[in-house]
Coordinates of C-alpha atoms in Angstrom, one line a residue:
M1 CA 161.3 183.8 91.6
N2 CA 158.3 186.0 91.0
D3 CA 156.9 189.0 92.9
S4 CA 155.1 186.9 95.5
S5 CA 158.3 186.7 97.6
W6 CA 158.5 190.4 98.1
G7 CA 156.7 192.2 101.0
A8 CA 153.4 193.7 100.2
P9 CA 152.2 197.0 101.8
P10 CA 150.0 196.6 104.8
Q11 CA 146.3 196.8 104.3
A12 CA 144.9 200.3 104.9
G13 CA 143.5 200.9 108.3
Y14 CA 145.1 198.0 110.1
W15 CA 148.2 198.3 112.3
G16 CA 147.7 195.5 114.7
P17 CA 146.4 195.8 118.3
T18 CA 147.4 198.8 120.4
D19 CA 149.3 198.3 123.6
Q20 CA 147.5 200.5 126.1
G21 CA 149.7 199.6 129.0
H22 CA 152.7 201.8 128.1
G23 CA 152.9 205.5 128.8
H24 CA 154.9 206.3 125.7
G25 CA 152.0 205.3 123.4
H26 CA 154.0 202.9 121.3
A27 CA 151.9 200.9 118.9
Q28 CA 153.3 197.4 119.1
S29 CA 152.5 194.3 117.1
P30 CA 151.2 191.2 118.8
G31 CA 154.7 189.8 118.8
P32 CA 157.6 190.9 121.0
G33 CA 157.4 194.6 120.3
H34 CA 157.0 194.5 116.6
A35 CA 154.2 195.8 114.4
Q36 CA 154.2 193.4 111.4
G37 CA 152.3 193.9 108.3
P38 CA 152.0 191.4 105.6
G39 CA 155.5 192.2 104.4
R40 CA 157.2 191.4 107.8
G41 CA 158.7 195.0 108.2
R42 CA 158.2 197.2 111.3
V43 CA 156.4 200.6 110.8
H44 CA 155.9 203.7 112.9
S45 CA 153.1 204.0 115.3
P46 CA 150.6 206.9 114.9
G47 CA 151.2 207.9 118.6
H48 CA 153.9 210.3 120.1
G49 CA 156.5 207.6 120.3
H50 CA 158.1 205.8 117.5
A51 CA 158.1 202.2 116.4
Q52 CA 161.3 200.5 117.4
G53 CA 163.6 199.3 114.7
A54 CA 162.0 200.8 111.6
A55 CA 162.3 198.5 108.7
P56 CA 164.6 199.6 105.9
A57 CA 163.4 199.9 102.4
G58 CA 163.4 196.7 100.5
P59 CA 162.7 193.1 101.5
A60 CA 164.1 192.8 105.0
Y61 CA 163.5 189.9 107.3
D62 CA 163.7 189.4 111.0
A63 CA 167.0 187.8 112.0
H64 CA 165.2 185.1 113.9
E65 CA 162.4 184.3 111.5
A66 CA 162.5 182.4 108.2
P67 CA 160.6 183.7 105.2
Q68 CA 157.0 182.5 105.1
T69 CA 156.4 182.7 101.5
R70 CA 155.1 179.6 99.6
P71 CA 157.9 177.8 97.7
M72 CA 157.6 177.8 93.9
P73 CA 156.9 174.5 92.3
I74 CA 159.5 172.9 90.2
V75 CA 158.0 172.3 86.7
P76 CA 160.1 170.9 83.9
D77 CA 160.5 173.2 81.0
V78 CA 159.9 170.6 78.3
A79 CA 157.0 168.2 78.5
A80 CA 157.9 164.5 78.2
Y81 CA 155.6 163.9 75.2
G82 CA 155.2 167.3 73.7
G83 CA 152.4 169.8 73.9
D84 CA 150.9 170.5 77.3
Q85 CA 151.1 166.9 78.6
D86 CA 154.1 165.9 80.7
D87 CA 153.5 162.2 81.3
D88 CA 151.0 159.6 80.5
R89 CA 149.1 159.8 83.8
G90 CA 146.9 162.7 82.7
T91 CA 149.0 165.6 84.4
A92 CA 149.0 168.8 82.3
R93 CA 150.7 172.1 82.7
L94 CA 148.3 174.9 83.5
S95 CA 149.5 178.4 84.5
G96 CA 152.8 177.1 85.6
S97 CA 151.5 174.6 88.1
P98 CA 150.8 170.9 87.8
V99 CA 147.1 170.0 87.9
R100 CA 145.4 166.7 87.3
N101 CA 143.6 166.4 84.0
E102 CA 140.3 164.7 85.0
T103 CA 139.4 163.8 81.4
N104 CA 141.2 161.2 79.4
P105 CA 143.7 162.7 77.0
E106 CA 142.4 162.9 73.4
P107 CA 143.8 160.0 71.4
M108 CA 146.0 160.8 68.5
P109 CA 144.2 160.3 65.2
D110 CA 145.0 157.0 63.4
A111 CA 146.8 157.1 60.1
A112 CA 144.4 157.2 57.2
E113 CA 143.8 153.7 56.0
P114 CA 143.8 153.1 52.2
A115 CA 140.4 152.8 50.6
P116 CA 139.4 149.1 50.0
K117 CA 139.6 147.9 46.5
P118 CA 136.2 147.6 44.8
Q119 CA 135.1 144.0 44.7
K120 CA 134.1 142.4 41.5
K121 CA 130.5 141.3 41.0
S122 CA 129.8 137.8 41.9
A123 CA 127.2 135.5 40.5
G124 CA 126.3 134.3 44.0
R125 CA 126.4 130.6 43.0
D126 CA 129.0 128.0 41.9
L127 CA 128.9 128.7 38.2
S128 CA 131.1 125.6 37.3
A129 CA 128.7 123.3 39.1
A130 CA 125.6 125.1 37.6
I131 CA 127.0 124.8 34.1
G132 CA 127.9 121.2 34.5
V133 CA 124.5 120.2 35.9
G134 CA 122.7 122.3 33.2
V135 CA 124.6 120.5 30.4
G136 CA 123.9 117.1 31.9
L137 CA 120.2 117.8 32.2
G138 CA 120.1 119.2 28.7
A139 CA 121.7 116.0 27.3
V140 CA 119.2 113.8 29.1
I141 CA 116.3 115.9 27.9
V142 CA 117.4 116.1 24.3
A143 CA 118.3 112.3 24.1
S144 CA 114.9 111.3 25.5
L145 CA 113.1 113.9 23.4
F146 CA 114.3 112.7 20.0
V147 CA 114.7 109.0 20.7
V148 CA 111.3 107.9 22.1
K149 CA 108.6 110.4 23.0
A150 CA 107.2 108.2 25.8
V151 CA 110.6 108.4 27.5
F152 CA 110.4 112.1 27.6
V153 CA 106.9 111.9 29.1
G154 CA 108.4 109.8 31.9
V155 CA 111.1 112.5 32.4
I156 CA 108.3 115.1 32.8
A157 CA 106.4 112.9 35.3
V158 CA 109.5 112.4 37.4
A159 CA 110.3 116.1 37.5
V160 CA 106.7 116.8 38.6
V161 CA 106.8 114.3 41.4
V162 CA 110.1 115.6 42.7
G163 CA 108.9 119.2 42.4
L164 CA 105.7 118.3 44.4
W165 CA 107.9 116.6 47.1
E166 CA 110.1 119.7 47.4
L167 CA 107.1 122.1 47.6
T168 CA 105.1 120.1 50.2
K169 CA 108.2 119.5 52.3
R170 CA 109.0 123.3 52.4
L171 CA 105.4 124.1 53.2
D172 CA 105.4 121.7 56.1
E173 CA 108.9 122.8 57.4
R174 CA 108.3 126.6 57.2
K175 CA 104.5 127.0 57.7
G176 CA 103.3 123.8 59.2
I177 CA 101.0 123.2 56.2
R178 CA 100.6 119.5 55.5
A179 CA 99.4 119.1 51.9
P180 CA 99.0 115.3 51.3
L181 CA 101.9 114.2 49.1
V182 CA 100.6 110.7 48.1
P183 CA 97.5 111.8 46.1
L184 CA 99.5 114.8 44.7
A185 CA 102.3 112.6 43.4
L186 CA 100.0 109.9 41.9
G187 CA 97.6 112.4 40.5
G188 CA 100.3 114.6 39.1
A189 CA 102.0 111.8 37.2
A190 CA 98.6 110.7 35.9
M191 CA 97.8 114.2 34.7
V192 CA 101.0 114.3 32.6
V193 CA 100.2 111.0 31.0
A194 CA 96.5 111.9 30.4
G195 CA 97.6 115.2 28.7
Y196 CA 99.9 113.3 26.4
V197 CA 97.3 110.6 25.6
R198 CA 94.0 112.5 25.7
G199 CA 95.1 116.0 25.2
A200 CA 93.6 119.0 27.0
E201 CA 90.4 117.1 27.9
G202 CA 92.3 114.4 29.6
A203 CA 94.4 116.9 31.5
W204 CA 91.3 118.7 32.9
V205 CA 89.7 115.5 34.0
A206 CA 92.8 114.2 35.7
M207 CA 93.2 117.6 37.5
A208 CA 89.7 117.4 38.9
L209 CA 90.1 113.9 40.1
T210 CA 93.5 114.7 41.7
A211 CA 92.0 117.7 43.6
L212 CA 89.1 115.5 44.8
A213 CA 91.7 112.9 46.0
V214 CA 93.5 115.6 48.0
L215 CA 90.2 116.5 49.8
V216 CA 89.4 112.9 50.6
W217 CA 92.9 111.9 51.7
R218 CA 93.1 114.8 54.2
M219 CA 89.9 113.5 55.9
T220 CA 91.8 110.7 57.4
E221 CA 93.6 113.1 59.8
P222 CA 92.2 115.4 62.5
P223 CA 90.0 118.3 61.2
E224 CA 92.3 121.0 62.6
N225 CA 93.7 123.1 59.7
Y226 CA 91.8 121.0 57.2
L227 CA 90.9 124.0 55.0
R228 CA 94.4 125.3 55.0
D229 CA 96.0 122.0 54.1
V230 CA 93.6 121.2 51.2
T231 CA 93.8 124.7 49.8
A232 CA 97.6 124.3 49.7
G233 CA 97.1 120.9 48.1
V234 CA 94.8 122.2 45.3
F235 CA 97.3 125.0 44.7
A236 CA 100.1 122.5 44.3
V237 CA 97.9 120.5 41.8
F238 CA 97.5 123.5 39.6
Y239 CA 101.0 125.0 40.0
V240 CA 103.2 121.9 39.2
P241 CA 101.5 119.0 37.3
F242 CA 98.7 120.9 35.5
L243 CA 101.1 123.5 34.0
A244 CA 103.6 120.8 33.2
T245 CA 101.0 118.9 31.3
F246 CA 101.1 121.5 28.5
V247 CA 104.6 120.3 27.7
A248 CA 103.3 116.8 27.2
M249 CA 100.5 118.2 24.9
M250 CA 103.1 120.0 22.8
L251 CA 104.8 116.7 22.3
T252 CA 101.8 115.1 20.6
A253 CA 102.2 117.1 17.4
D254 CA 104.0 115.7 14.4
D255 CA 106.9 118.1 15.0
G256 CA 106.4 117.8 18.8
P257 CA 110.1 117.3 19.6
Q258 CA 110.9 120.5 17.7
R259 CA 108.2 122.4 19.5
V260 CA 109.4 121.2 22.9
L261 CA 113.0 122.0 22.0
T262 CA 111.9 125.5 20.9
F263 CA 110.1 126.0 24.2
L264 CA 113.1 124.9 26.2
L265 CA 115.6 126.9 24.2
L266 CA 113.6 130.2 24.4
T267 CA 113.1 129.8 28.1
V268 CA 116.8 129.1 28.7
V269 CA 117.9 131.9 26.4
S270 CA 115.6 134.3 28.1
D271 CA 117.0 133.5 31.5
T272 CA 120.5 133.7 30.2
G273 CA 119.9 137.1 28.5
A274 CA 118.4 138.4 31.7
Y275 CA 121.3 137.2 33.8
A276 CA 124.1 138.4 31.4
V277 CA 122.6 141.9 30.7
G278 CA 121.4 142.4 34.3
W279 CA 124.8 141.3 35.8
R280 CA 126.7 143.7 33.5
F281 CA 124.5 146.7 33.1
G282 CA 121.7 146.3 35.7
R283 CA 121.1 149.5 37.7
H284 CA 117.4 149.8 38.1
K285 CA 115.5 147.2 40.2
L286 CA 112.6 145.5 38.6
A287 CA 110.8 144.2 41.8
P288 CA 113.0 145.0 44.8
R289 CA 110.5 143.7 47.4
I290 CA 110.1 140.3 45.6
S291 CA 113.5 139.7 43.9
P292 CA 116.2 142.3 44.6
G293 CA 118.6 140.8 42.1
K294 CA 116.3 141.3 39.0
T295 CA 116.7 144.6 37.1
R296 CA 114.8 146.3 34.3
E297 CA 117.9 146.1 32.2
G298 CA 117.9 142.4 32.7
L299 CA 114.3 142.2 31.5
L300 CA 115.2 144.1 28.4
G301 CA 118.1 141.6 27.8
A302 CA 115.7 138.7 28.3
I303 CA 113.3 140.1 25.7
A304 CA 116.0 140.9 23.2
F305 CA 117.7 137.5 23.5
A306 CA 114.4 135.5 23.4
M307 CA 113.1 137.4 20.3
V308 CA 116.2 136.7 18.3
A309 CA 116.2 133.1 19.3
G310 CA 112.4 132.8 18.6
A311 CA 112.8 134.2 15.1
L312 CA 115.6 131.7 14.3
C313 CA 113.6 128.8 15.8
L314 CA 110.3 129.5 14.0
E315 CA 112.2 130.0 10.7
F316 CA 114.3 126.9 10.8
L317 CA 112.8 124.4 13.3
I318 CA 109.0 124.7 13.1
D319 CA 107.2 123.6 9.9
G320 CA 105.1 126.4 8.6
G321 CA 106.6 129.0 11.0
A322 CA 107.7 132.5 10.2
W323 CA 110.4 134.7 11.7
W324 CA 107.9 137.4 12.8
Q325 CA 105.9 134.8 14.6
G326 CA 109.1 133.9 16.4
L327 CA 109.6 137.5 17.5
L328 CA 106.1 137.5 19.1
L329 CA 106.8 134.1 20.6
G330 CA 110.1 135.3 22.1
L331 CA 108.5 138.3 23.6
A332 CA 105.8 136.3 25.2
V333 CA 108.3 133.7 26.6
A334 CA 110.5 136.5 28.1
V335 CA 107.5 138.0 29.9
S336 CA 106.0 134.8 31.1
A337 CA 109.3 133.4 32.2
T338 CA 110.1 136.5 34.2
L339 CA 106.6 136.5 35.8
G340 CA 107.1 132.8 36.7
D341 CA 110.5 133.5 38.3
L342 CA 109.0 136.4 40.3
G343 CA 106.1 134.1 41.4
E344 CA 108.3 131.5 42.8
S345 CA 110.5 134.2 44.4
M346 CA 107.3 135.4 46.1
I347 CA 106.6 131.9 47.5
K348 CA 110.2 131.5 48.7
R349 CA 110.1 134.9 50.4
D350 CA 106.9 134.0 52.2
L351 CA 108.5 130.7 53.3
G352 CA 111.8 132.5 54.3
I353 CA 114.0 130.3 52.1
K354 CA 116.5 130.9 49.3
D355 CA 116.1 127.7 47.4
M356 CA 113.3 125.1 47.2
G357 CA 115.8 122.3 47.5
T358 CA 119.4 121.1 47.2
L359 CA 119.1 118.3 44.6
L360 CA 120.9 120.2 41.8
P361 CA 124.3 121.7 42.8
G362 CA 124.6 125.3 41.7
H363 CA 120.8 125.5 40.9
G364 CA 119.0 124.5 44.1
G365 CA 116.1 122.1 43.7
I366 CA 114.0 120.9 40.8
M367 CA 111.4 123.6 41.5
D368 CA 114.2 126.3 41.2
R369 CA 114.6 125.2 37.6
L370 CA 110.9 124.8 36.8
D371 CA 109.9 128.2 38.1
S372 CA 110.2 129.9 34.7
L373 CA 109.3 126.8 32.6
L374 CA 105.9 126.0 34.2
P375 CA 104.1 129.3 33.5
T376 CA 105.7 129.5 30.0
A377 CA 104.5 126.1 28.9
P378 CA 100.7 127.0 28.4
V379 CA 101.7 130.3 26.7
V380 CA 104.0 128.5 24.1
W381 CA 101.4 125.7 23.6
L382 CA 98.7 128.3 22.8
L383 CA 100.8 130.4 20.5
F384 CA 101.9 127.3 18.5
V385 CA 98.3 126.3 18.1
L386 CA 97.5 129.8 16.8
F387 CA 100.5 130.1 14.5
V388 CA 100.9 126.6 13.0
G389 CA 98.0 124.5 14.4
S390 CA 97.9 121.7 16.9
G391 CA 99.0 118.9 14.5

């Protein structure tokens, strides 16, 4: 019990209403002859008489009245769950009385979870499938290259037609651009054969005729978007069959198979060096807005690998070649192959696709393998002509 059960002294200046009807001048309380203060005791009147039954000192009560003090609440001494909370309904102890906690109790912090283990770098593709397909394509190319040259020309023509089909299909699907495939495919195959038979002159003539065929073919359809469609068609003529024609022109030399093999080896080695060094040591992005996966370290790896391979190829495969020429050739191949890869990445980003096709498991489509080969072909052809001649 606290002090609130004891009588408190009456407030100053207040003794209850005065009974003016009695001659003795007793000051009586509103009750039956009692003057009660807040503490329930009777006190003397200020008049001549006295207040009846003066209250003794201490906490006295009227015999007929029960104490009117507020009962103390019963609060458990120990909370059910520790701290200031006594149950899970939000009631908390505050100044000895139970009050409702209007806010939700703060949850206990979870135990610290162990940090996730760092994940190993992933190549992002099925490497086993990619290696298998690459080896198979290499075997077909090498076999056709050294058995009969004309067979390899046919391989180039097939790759061109399939590449044109993939490109025009993606343009139609993603942008609604309808470049006519029939004149592109026929003219592209003719360009490869003309380059092999008639050289650069035949390639230029076949390209001009193919572009004209694209313009005429598109006239058979409504004129809406004519300019857009034929522009895409002429771009496709230059990008796929015209650049591929330089591989056929390399093949016309006496050591043509060795030149084509050097071109293919240097391009593949450049891509491999860029991948290996970039995957292991890549930190600084080369062109993050175009191809986020390519790094400057990868480019340096491509240059180093291609220069070493170029020196070896020019020294041992090409008649009249020198190792220092191979260094220059390797440098040029690494740069042109990287630019070609970035160029196709730009096209795919504009189209909103990851791969140009799905024909080659682990690689994507034919165009995903031609991206670095196509722009490298005229560079290698030109440097071979400058270093060892066109024969």
